[in-house]
Coordinates of C-alpha atoms in Angstrom, one line a residue:
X12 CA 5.5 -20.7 4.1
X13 CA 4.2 -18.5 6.9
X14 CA 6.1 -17.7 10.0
X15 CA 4.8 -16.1 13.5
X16 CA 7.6 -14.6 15.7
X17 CA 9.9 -16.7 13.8
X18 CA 7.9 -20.5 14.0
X19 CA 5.3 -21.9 12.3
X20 CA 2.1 -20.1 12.5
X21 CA -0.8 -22.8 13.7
X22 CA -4.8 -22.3 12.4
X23 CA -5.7 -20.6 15.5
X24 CA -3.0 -18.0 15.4
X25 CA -4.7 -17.2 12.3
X26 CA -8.0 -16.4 13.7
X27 CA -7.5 -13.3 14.9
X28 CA -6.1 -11.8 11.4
X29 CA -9.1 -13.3 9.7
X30 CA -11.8 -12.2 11.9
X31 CA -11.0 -9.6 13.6
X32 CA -8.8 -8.2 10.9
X33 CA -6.8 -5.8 12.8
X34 CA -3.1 -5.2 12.0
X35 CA -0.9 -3.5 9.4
X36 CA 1.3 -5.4 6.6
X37 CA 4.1 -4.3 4.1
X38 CA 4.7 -6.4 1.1
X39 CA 8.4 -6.7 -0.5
X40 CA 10.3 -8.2 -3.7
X41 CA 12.9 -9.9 -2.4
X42 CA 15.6 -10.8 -5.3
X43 CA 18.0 -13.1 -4.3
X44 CA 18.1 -12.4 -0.5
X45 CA 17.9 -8.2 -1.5
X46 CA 15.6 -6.2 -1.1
X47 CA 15.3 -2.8 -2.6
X48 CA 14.1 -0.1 -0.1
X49 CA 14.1 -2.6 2.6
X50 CA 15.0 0.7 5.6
X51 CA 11.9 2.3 4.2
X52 CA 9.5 -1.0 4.7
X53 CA 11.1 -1.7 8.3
X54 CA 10.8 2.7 9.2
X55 CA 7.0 2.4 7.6
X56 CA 6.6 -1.1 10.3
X57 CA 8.0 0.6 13.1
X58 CA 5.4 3.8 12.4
X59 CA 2.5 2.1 11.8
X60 CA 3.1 0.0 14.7
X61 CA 3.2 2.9 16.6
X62 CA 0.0 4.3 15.3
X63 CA -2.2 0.9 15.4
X64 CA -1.0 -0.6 18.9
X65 CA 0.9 2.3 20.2
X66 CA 4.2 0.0 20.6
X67 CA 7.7 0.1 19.6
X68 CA 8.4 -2.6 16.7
X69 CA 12.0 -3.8 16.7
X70 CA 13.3 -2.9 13.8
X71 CA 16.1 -5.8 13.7
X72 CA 14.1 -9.0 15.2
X73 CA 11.6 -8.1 12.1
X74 CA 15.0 -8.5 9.6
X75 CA 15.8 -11.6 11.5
X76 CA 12.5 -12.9 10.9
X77 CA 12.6 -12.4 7.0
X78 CA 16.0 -13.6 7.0
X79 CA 15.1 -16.6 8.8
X80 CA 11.7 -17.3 7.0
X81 CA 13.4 -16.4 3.1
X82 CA 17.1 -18.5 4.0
X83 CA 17.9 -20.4 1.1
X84 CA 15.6 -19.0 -1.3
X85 CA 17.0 -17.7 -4.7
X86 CA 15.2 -15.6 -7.4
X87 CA 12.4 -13.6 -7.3
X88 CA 9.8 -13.6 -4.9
X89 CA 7.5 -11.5 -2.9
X90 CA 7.8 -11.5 1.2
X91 CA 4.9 -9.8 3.3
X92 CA 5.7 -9.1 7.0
X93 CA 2.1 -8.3 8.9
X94 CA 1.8 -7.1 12.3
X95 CA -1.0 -8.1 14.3
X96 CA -1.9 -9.9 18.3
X97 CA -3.1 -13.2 17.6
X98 CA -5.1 -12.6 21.1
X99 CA -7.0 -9.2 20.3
X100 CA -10.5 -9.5 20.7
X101 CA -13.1 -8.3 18.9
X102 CA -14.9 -6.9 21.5
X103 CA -11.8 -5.4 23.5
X104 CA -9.7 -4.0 21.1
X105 CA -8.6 -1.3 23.3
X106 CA -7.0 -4.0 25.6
X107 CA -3.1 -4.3 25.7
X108 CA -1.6 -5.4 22.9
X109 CA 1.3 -7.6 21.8
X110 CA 1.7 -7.8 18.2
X111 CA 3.9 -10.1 16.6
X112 CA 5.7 -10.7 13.4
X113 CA 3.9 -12.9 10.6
X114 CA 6.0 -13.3 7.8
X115 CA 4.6 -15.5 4.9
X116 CA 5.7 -15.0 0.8
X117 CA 3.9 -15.4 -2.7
X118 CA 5.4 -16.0 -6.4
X119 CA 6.2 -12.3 -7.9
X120 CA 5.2 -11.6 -11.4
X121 CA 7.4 -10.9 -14.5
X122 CA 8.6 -7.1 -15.0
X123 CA 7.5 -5.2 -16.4
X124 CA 3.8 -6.4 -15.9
X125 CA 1.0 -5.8 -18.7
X126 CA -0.5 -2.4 -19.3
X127 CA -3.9 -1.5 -17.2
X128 CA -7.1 0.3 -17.5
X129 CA -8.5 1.6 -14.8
X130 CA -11.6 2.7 -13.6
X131 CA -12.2 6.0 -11.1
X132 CA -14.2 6.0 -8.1
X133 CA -15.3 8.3 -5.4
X134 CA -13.3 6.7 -2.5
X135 CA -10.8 7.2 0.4
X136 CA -9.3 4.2 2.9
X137 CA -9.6 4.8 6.6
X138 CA -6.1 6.0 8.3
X139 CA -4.9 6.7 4.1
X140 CA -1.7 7.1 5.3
X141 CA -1.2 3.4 6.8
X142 CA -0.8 0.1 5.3
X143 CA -3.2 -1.4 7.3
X144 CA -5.0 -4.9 6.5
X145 CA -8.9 -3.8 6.2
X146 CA -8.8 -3.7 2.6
X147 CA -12.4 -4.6 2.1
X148 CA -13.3 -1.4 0.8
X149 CA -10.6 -1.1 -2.0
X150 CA -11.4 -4.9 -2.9
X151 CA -15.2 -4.0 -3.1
X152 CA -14.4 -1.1 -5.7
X153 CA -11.8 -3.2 -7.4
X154 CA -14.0 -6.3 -8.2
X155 CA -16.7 -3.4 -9.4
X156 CA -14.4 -2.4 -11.8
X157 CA -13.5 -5.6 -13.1
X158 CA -17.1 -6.2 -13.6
X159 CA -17.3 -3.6 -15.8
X160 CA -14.7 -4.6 -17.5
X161 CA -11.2 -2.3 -16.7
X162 CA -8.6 -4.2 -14.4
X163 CA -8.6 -2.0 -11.0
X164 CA -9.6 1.6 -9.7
X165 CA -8.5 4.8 -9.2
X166 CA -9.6 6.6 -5.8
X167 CA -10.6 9.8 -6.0
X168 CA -11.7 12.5 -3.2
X169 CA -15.4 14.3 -3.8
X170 CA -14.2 17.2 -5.9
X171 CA -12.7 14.4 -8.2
X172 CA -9.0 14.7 -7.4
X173 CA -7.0 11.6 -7.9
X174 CA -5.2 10.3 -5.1
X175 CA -4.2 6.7 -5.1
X176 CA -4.6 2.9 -6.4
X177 CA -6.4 0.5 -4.7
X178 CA -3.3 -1.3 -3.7
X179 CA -0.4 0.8 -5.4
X180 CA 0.6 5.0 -6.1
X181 CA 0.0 6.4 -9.6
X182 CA 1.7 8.9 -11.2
X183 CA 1.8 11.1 -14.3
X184 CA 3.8 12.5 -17.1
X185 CA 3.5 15.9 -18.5
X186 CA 5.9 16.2 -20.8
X187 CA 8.2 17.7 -18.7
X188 CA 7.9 16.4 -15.1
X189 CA 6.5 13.1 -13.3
X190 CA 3.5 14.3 -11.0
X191 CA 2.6 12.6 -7.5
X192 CA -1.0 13.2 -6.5
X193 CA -0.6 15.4 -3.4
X194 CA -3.4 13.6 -1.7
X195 CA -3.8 12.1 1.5
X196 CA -2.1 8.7 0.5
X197 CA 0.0 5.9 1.4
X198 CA 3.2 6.9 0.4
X199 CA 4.7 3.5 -1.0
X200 CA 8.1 2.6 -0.6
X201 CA 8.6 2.3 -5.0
X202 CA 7.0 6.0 -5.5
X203 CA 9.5 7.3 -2.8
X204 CA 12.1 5.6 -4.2
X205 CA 11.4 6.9 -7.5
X206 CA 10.8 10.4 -6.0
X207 CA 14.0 10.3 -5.0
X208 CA 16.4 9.2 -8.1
X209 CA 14.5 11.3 -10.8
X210 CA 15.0 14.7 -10.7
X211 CA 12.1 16.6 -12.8
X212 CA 9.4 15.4 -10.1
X213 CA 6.8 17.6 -8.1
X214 CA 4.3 16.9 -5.7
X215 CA 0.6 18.4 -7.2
X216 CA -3.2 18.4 -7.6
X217 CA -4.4 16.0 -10.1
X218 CA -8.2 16.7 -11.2
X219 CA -9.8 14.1 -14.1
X220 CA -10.4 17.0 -15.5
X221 CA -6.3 17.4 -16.1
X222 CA -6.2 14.1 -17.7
X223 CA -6.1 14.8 -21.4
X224 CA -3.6 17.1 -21.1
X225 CA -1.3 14.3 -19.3
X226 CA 1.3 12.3 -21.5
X227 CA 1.3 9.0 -19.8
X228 CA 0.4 7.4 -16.5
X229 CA 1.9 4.8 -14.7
X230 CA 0.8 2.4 -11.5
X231 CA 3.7 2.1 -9.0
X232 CA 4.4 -0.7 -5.8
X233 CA 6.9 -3.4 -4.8
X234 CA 5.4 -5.7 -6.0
X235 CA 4.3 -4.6 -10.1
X236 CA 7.7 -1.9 -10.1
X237 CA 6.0 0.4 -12.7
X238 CA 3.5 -0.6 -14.5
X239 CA 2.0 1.6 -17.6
X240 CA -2.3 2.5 -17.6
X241 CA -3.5 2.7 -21.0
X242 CA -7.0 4.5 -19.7
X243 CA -8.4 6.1 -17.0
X244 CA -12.2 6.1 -17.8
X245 CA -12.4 6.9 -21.5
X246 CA -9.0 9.0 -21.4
X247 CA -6.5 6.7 -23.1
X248 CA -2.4 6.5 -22.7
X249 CA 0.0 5.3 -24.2
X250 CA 1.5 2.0 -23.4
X251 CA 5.3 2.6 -24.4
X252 CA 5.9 6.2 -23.7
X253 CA 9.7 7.2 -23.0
X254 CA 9.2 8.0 -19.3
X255 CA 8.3 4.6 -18.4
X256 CA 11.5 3.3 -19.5
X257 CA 13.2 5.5 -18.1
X258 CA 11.7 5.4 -14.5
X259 CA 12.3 1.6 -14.7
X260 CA 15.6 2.4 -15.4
X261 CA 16.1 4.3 -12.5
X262 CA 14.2 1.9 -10.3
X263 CA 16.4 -1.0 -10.7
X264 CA 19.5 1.0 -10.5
X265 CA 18.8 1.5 -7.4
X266 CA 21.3 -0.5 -5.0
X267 CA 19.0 -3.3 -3.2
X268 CA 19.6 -3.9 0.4
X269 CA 20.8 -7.3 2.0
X270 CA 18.2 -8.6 4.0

């Protein structure tokens, strides 16, 4: 299924988003027409849309859209809304633009999803702080570290400070409080959340260095909720520590929102 402006999306309308690749995207899990966090997804389209194409998104035709494109559906599934023109060119990006709404949705995995091991590369995404569709650069360090042999990356900055996944947050355990990387991220929508509900939780440098001294880590996003890492390089976690229990917990307490 895939959806532009609320109609069926044609092979040319696609064009633009594959070859010129310039637009911004946020990806949901939509359980039985609810979505948890959906205010923060719609505030992070209306932001970025600002920042990208310097227009106002409305907030409420994007709702209708995923209501209109998900109507019907039970279970669990996951629902990406992209913004993007269909008629930017490459060569004139600075021309007008009038993005519209592509909404289109993939099968969710089973939580919570298998540990991970991760590998750690030098490495920060242009504009961090958007969700932005030029992924090419995390997908190149990605498919490097499945080559040799972890299942993703970690990013970090030159001095080796950890800031984010490739395509989710991470976070760590002390043994007293959960630690968000204070980095120049994307702040996703399930680490906010989760920033929120659980109180022992600070903002802070993360080094490599700091690593051994760290009780657990954990991968966070929509789509995986929170997903345990059993090594970062050749530091090793544990796979069933207490805090990842309860941080799940307090994830899907949370009260999802009615699309």
């Amino acid at each position: 299924m895939a959806e532009l402006n609320g109609v069926p999306v044609t092979p040319d309308e696609l064009k633009a988003l594959a070859l010129v690749n310039y637009g911004h995207f946020t990806s949901m899990r939509m359980e039985d027409q609810h979505i948890r966090g959906f205010s923060h997804h719609l505030e992070r389209l209306a932001r970025d849309c600002r920042v990208l194409f310097g227009q106002e998104l409305d907030r409420q035709q994007v709702r209708d859209y995923v209501r209109q494109a998900t109507a019907g559906r039970d279970g669990a599934f996951v629902v990406r809304v992209t913004i993007y023109d269909p008629d930017l060119e490459l060569g004139h990006p600075g021309a007008r633009a009038e993005p519209k709404v592509l909404v289109t949705t993939r099968p969710s995995g089973t939580w919570p999803m298998s540990p991970m091991r991760v590998q750690s590369v030098p490495y920060m995404r242009e504009l961090p702080e958007q969700k932005h569709v030029g992924l090419f650069g995390a997908l190149w360090h990605r498919r490097n570290a499945q080559l040799d042999g972890f299942d993703d990356c970690v990013f970090t900055d030159p001095e080796l400070y950890v800031s984010e996944g490739a395509t989710w947050n991470i976070g760590f355990f002390d043994g007293q409080q959960v630690i968000w990387p204070n980095a120049e991220v994307l702040q996703g929508v399930t680490m906010r959340l989760l920033h929120q509900v659980h109180d022992a939780t600070s903002l802070g440098p993360v080094n490599l260095a700091d690593l051994p001294r760290m009780e657990a880590a954990f991968a966070t996003n929509t789509a995986i909720g929170v997903r345990a890492i059993t090594g970062i390089n050749e530091v090793e976690f544990p796979d069933a520590h207490p805090i990842l229990e309860t941080l799940r917990k307090e994830y899907e307490e949370i009260p999802a929102e009615a699309v």
